mmCIF file of C-alpha atoms in Angstrom:
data_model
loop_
_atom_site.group_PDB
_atom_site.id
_atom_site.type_symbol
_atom_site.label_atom_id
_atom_site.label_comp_id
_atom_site.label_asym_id
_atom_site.label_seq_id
_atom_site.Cartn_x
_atom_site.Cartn_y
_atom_site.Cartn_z
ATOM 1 C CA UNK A 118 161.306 105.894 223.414
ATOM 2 C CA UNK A 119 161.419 103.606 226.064
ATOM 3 C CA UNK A 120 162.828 104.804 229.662
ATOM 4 C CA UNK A 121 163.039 103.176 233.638
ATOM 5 C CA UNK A 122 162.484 105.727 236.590
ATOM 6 C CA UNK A 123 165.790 106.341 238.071
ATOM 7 C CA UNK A 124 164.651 106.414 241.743
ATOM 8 C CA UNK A 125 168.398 107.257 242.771
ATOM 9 C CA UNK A 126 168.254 110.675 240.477
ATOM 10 C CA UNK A 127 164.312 110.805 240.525
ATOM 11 C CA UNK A 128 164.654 111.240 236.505
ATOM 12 C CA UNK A 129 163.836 108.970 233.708
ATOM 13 C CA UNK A 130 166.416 107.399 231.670
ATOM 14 C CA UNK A 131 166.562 105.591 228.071
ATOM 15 C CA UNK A 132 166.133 101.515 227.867
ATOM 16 C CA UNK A 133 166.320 98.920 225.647
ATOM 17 C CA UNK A 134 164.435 96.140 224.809
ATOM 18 C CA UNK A 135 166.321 93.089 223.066
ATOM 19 C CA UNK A 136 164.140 90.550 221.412
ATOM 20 C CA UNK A 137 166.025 87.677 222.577
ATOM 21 C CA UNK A 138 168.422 87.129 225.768
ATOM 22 C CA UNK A 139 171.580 87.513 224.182
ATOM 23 C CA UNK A 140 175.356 85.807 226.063
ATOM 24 C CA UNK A 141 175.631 89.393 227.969
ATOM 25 C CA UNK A 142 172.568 88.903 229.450
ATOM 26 C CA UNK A 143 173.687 85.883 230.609
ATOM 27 C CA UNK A 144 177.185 86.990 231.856
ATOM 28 C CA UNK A 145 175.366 90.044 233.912
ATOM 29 C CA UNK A 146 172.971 86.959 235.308
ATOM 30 C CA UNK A 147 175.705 85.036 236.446
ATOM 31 C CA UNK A 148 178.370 87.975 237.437
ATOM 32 C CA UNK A 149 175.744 90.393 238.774
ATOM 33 C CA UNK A 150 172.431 89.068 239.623
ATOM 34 C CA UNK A 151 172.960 85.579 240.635
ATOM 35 C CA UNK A 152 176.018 86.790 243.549
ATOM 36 C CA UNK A 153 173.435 88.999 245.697
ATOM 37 C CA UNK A 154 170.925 86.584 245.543
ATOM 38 C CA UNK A 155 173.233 83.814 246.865
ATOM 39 C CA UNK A 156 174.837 85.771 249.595
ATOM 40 C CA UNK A 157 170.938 86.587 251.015
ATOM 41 C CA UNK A 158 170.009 82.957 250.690
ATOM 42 C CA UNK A 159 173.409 81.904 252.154
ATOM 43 C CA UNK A 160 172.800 84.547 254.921
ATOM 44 C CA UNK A 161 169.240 83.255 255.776
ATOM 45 C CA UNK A 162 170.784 79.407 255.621
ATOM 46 C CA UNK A 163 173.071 80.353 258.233
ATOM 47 C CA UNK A 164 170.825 81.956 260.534
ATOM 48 C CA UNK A 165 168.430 79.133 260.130
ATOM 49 C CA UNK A 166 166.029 81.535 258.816
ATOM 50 C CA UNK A 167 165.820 79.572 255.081
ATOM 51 C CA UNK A 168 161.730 79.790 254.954
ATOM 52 C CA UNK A 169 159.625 80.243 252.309
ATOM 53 C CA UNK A 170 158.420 83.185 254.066
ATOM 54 C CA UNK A 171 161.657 84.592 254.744
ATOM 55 C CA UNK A 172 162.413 83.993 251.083
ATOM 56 C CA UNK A 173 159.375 86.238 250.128
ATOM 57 C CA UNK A 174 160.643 88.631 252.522
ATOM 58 C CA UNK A 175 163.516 89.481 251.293
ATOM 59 C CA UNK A 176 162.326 89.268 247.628
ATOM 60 C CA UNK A 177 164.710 86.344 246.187
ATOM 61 C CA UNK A 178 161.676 84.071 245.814
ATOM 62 C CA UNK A 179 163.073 83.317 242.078
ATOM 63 C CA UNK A 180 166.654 82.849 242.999
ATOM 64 C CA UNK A 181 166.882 79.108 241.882
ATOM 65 C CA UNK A 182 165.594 80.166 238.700
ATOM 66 C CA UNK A 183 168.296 78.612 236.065
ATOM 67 C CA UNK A 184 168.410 81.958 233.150
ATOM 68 C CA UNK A 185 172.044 80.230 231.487
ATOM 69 C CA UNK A 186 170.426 76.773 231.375
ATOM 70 C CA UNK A 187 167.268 78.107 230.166
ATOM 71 C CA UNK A 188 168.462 80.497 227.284
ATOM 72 C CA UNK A 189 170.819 76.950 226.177
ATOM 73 C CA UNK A 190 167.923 74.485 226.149
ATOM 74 C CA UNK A 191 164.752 77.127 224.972
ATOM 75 C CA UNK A 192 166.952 78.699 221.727
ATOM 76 C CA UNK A 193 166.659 76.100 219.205
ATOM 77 C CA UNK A 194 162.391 75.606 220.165
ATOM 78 C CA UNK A 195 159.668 78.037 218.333
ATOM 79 C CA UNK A 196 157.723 77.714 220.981
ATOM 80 C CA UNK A 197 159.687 79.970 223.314
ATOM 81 C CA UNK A 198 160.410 83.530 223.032
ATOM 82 C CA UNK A 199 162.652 85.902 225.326
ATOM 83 C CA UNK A 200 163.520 89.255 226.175
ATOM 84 C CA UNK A 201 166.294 91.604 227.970
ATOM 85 C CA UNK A 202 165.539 94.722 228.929
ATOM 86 C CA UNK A 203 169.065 96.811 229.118
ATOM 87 C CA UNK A 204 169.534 100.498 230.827
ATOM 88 C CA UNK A 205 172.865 102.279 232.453
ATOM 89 C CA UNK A 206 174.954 99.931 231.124
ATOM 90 C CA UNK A 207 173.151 96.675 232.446
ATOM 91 C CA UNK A 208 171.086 94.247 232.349
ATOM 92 C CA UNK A 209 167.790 95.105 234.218
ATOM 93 C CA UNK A 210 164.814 92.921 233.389
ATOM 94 C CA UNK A 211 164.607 89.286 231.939
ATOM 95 C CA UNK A 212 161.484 87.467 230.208
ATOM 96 C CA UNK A 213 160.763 84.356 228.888
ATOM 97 C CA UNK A 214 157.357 83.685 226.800
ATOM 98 C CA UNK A 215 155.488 80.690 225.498
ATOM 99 C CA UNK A 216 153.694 81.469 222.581
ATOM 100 C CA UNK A 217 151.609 78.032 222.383
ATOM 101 C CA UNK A 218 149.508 78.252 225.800
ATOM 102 C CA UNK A 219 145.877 78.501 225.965
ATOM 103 C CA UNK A 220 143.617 80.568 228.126
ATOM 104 C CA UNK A 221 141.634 79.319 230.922
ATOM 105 C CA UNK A 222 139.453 82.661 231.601
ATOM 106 C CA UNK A 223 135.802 81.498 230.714
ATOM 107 C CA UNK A 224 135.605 84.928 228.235
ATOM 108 C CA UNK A 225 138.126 83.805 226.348
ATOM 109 C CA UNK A 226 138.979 79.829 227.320
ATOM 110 C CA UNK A 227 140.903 77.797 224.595
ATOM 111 C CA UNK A 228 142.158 80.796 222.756
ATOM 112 C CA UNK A 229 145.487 81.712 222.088
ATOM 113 C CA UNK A 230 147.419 83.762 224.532
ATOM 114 C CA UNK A 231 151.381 84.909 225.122
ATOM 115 C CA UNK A 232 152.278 83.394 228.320
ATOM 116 C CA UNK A 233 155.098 84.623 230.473
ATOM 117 C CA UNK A 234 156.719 81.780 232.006
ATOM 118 C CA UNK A 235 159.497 83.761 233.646
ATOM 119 C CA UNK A 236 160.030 87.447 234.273
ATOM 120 C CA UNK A 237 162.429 89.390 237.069
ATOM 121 C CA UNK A 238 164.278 92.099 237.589
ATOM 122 C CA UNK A 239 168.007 92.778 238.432
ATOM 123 C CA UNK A 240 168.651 92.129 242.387
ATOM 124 C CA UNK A 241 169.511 96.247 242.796
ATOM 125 C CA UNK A 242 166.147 96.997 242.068
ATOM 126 C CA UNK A 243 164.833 95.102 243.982
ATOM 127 C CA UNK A 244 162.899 96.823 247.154
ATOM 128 C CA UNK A 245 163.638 94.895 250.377
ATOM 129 C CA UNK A 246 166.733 93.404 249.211
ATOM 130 C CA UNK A 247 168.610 96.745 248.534
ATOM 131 C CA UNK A 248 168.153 99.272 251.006
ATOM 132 C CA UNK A 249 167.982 101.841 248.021
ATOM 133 C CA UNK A 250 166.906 99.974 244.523
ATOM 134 C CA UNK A 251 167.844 101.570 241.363
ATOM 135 C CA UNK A 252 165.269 101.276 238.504
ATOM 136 C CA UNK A 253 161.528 100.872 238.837
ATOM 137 C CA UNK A 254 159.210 99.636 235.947
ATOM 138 C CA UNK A 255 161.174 96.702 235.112
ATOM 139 C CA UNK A 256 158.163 94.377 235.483
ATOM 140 C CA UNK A 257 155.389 96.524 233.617
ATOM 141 C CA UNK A 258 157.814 97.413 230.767
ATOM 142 C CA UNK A 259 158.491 93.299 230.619
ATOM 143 C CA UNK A 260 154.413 92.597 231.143
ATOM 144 C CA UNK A 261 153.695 95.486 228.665
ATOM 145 C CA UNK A 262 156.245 93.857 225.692
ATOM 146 C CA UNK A 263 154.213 90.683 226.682
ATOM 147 C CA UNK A 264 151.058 92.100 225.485
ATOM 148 C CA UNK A 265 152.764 93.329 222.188
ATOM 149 C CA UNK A 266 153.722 90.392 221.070
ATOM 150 C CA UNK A 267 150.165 88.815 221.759
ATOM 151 C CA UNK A 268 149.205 91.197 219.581
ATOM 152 C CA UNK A 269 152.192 90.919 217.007
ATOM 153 C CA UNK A 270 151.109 87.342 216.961
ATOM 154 C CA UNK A 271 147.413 87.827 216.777
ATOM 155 C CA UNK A 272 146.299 87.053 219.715
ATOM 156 C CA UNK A 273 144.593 90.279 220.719
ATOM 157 C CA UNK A 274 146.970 91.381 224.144
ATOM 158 C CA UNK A 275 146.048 88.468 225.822
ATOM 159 C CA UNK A 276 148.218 86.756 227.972
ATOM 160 C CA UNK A 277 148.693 84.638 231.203
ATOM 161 C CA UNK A 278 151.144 84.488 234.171
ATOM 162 C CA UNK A 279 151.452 82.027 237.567
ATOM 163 C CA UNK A 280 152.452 85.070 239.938
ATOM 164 C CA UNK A 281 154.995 84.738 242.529
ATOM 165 C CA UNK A 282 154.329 85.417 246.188
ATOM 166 C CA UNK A 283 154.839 89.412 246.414
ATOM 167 C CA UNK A 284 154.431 90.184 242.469
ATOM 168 C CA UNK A 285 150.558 89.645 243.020
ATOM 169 C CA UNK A 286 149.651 93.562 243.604
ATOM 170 C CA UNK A 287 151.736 94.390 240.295
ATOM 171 C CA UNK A 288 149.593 92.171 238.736
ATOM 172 C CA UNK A 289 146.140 93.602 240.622
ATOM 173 C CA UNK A 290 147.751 96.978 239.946
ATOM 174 C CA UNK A 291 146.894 95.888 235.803
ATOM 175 C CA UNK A 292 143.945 95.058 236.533
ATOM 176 C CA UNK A 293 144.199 91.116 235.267
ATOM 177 C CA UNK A 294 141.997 88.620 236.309
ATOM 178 C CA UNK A 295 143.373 86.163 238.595
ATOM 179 C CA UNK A 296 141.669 82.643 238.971
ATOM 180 C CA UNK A 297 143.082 81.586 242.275
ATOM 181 C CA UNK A 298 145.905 79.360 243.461
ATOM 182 C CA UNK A 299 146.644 76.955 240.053
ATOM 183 C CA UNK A 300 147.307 73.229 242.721
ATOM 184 C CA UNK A 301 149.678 71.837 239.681
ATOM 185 C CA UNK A 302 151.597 75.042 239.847
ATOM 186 C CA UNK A 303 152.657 75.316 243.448
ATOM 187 C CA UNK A 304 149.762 76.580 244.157
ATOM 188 C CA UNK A 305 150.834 79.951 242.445
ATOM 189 C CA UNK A 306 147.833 82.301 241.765
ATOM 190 C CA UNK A 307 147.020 82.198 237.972
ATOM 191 C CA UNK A 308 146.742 85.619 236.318
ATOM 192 C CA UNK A 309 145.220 86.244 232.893
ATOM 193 C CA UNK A 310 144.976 89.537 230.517
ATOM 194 C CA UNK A 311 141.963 90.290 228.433
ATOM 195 C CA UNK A 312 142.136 91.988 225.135
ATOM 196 C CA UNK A 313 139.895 94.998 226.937
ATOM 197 C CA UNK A 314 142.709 95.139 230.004
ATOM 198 C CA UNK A 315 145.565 95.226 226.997
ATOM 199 C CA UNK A 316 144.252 97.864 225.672
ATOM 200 C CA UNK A 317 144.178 99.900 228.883
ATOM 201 C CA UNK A 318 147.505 99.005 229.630
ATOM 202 C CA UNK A 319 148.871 100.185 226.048
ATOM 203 C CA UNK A 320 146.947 103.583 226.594
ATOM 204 C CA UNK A 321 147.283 104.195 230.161
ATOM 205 C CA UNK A 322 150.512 105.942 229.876
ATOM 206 C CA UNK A 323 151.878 103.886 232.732
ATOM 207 C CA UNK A 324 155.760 105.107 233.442
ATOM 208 C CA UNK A 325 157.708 102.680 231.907
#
């Protein structure tokens, strides 16, 4: 069964992963996630604070990320995949997949991979922009379905990410490999997953 730690109650709860980011997904986005977001970016605009670093500061580094727009134009393709990840009666984690990327990790370069274009979690559990966040293990539940499907689709667990500034240690905390700022990425470091460091995740028992 899949659970989030409740770090309000300090107990685990019961989740669920949705194959596919369904219209309430979207309505929580808009309703829910996108209105916290705004106000901190709106605050930081108005104190002429509106820097990429305080941006990364207060965790909102993927508030211009478009979810409506995205689910609309990425349904009708093959070549995209998504996920929600629900719990108490909410949205709480969001993913988006490519399932035609290659890898770039000398081991395994040119093979097939699962590559997560977009994952984040709800703004409430968010450390640093809620004084007291709600659910932790959004993103390793997400990064852990990620490596499932590589291997639902054959690819052996592996799979790729561009991390954003402040998700790197989750990353480091999986042990991937990363290959260093990607220049026609933003110069986002470029994480990738080896079949080995799947397989480690899968078993580790990490709290979901």
């Amino acid at each position: 069964m899949l659970e989030l730690w409740n770090r309000h109650t300090q107990q685990m709860e019961p989740a669920d992963l949705i194959g596919r980011i369904e219209p309430e997904d979207v309505t929580s986005f808009i309703q829910r996630w996108r209105p916290p977001m705004q106000a901190k970016l709106d605050e930081l605009r108005n104190a002429g604070e509106l820097t990429r670093d305080e941006v990364i500061n207060w965790n909102v580094a993927d508030a211009h990320w478009q979810w409506p727009a995205k689910v609309t134009a990425r349904s009708s393709h093959l070549e995209w995949a998504s996920y929600s990840l629900r719990c108490g009666g909410d949205t709480q984690g969001l993913m988006f997949v490519n399932l035609v990327r290659r890898c770039r990790l000398p081991a395994q370069f040119n093979q097939h991979m699962v590559y997560v274009d977009l994952v984040s979690t709800a703004p409430w559990n968010r450390p640093r922009l809620m004084p007291n966040p709600l659910y932790g293990g959004v993103g390793v539940t997400m990064v852990t379905e990620a490596v499932i499907r590589s291997l639902d689709e054959g690819f052996d667990g592996r799979i790729g990410l561009h991390a954003l500034p402040g998700a790197e240690p989750l990353y480091q905390k999986l042990k991937m490999d990363c290959l260093g700022p990607d220049p026609k990425y933003d110069n986002l470091p470029y994480f990738e997953m080896t079949p080995q460091q799947a397989a480690a995740l899968l078993s580790s028992g990490e709290p979901k």
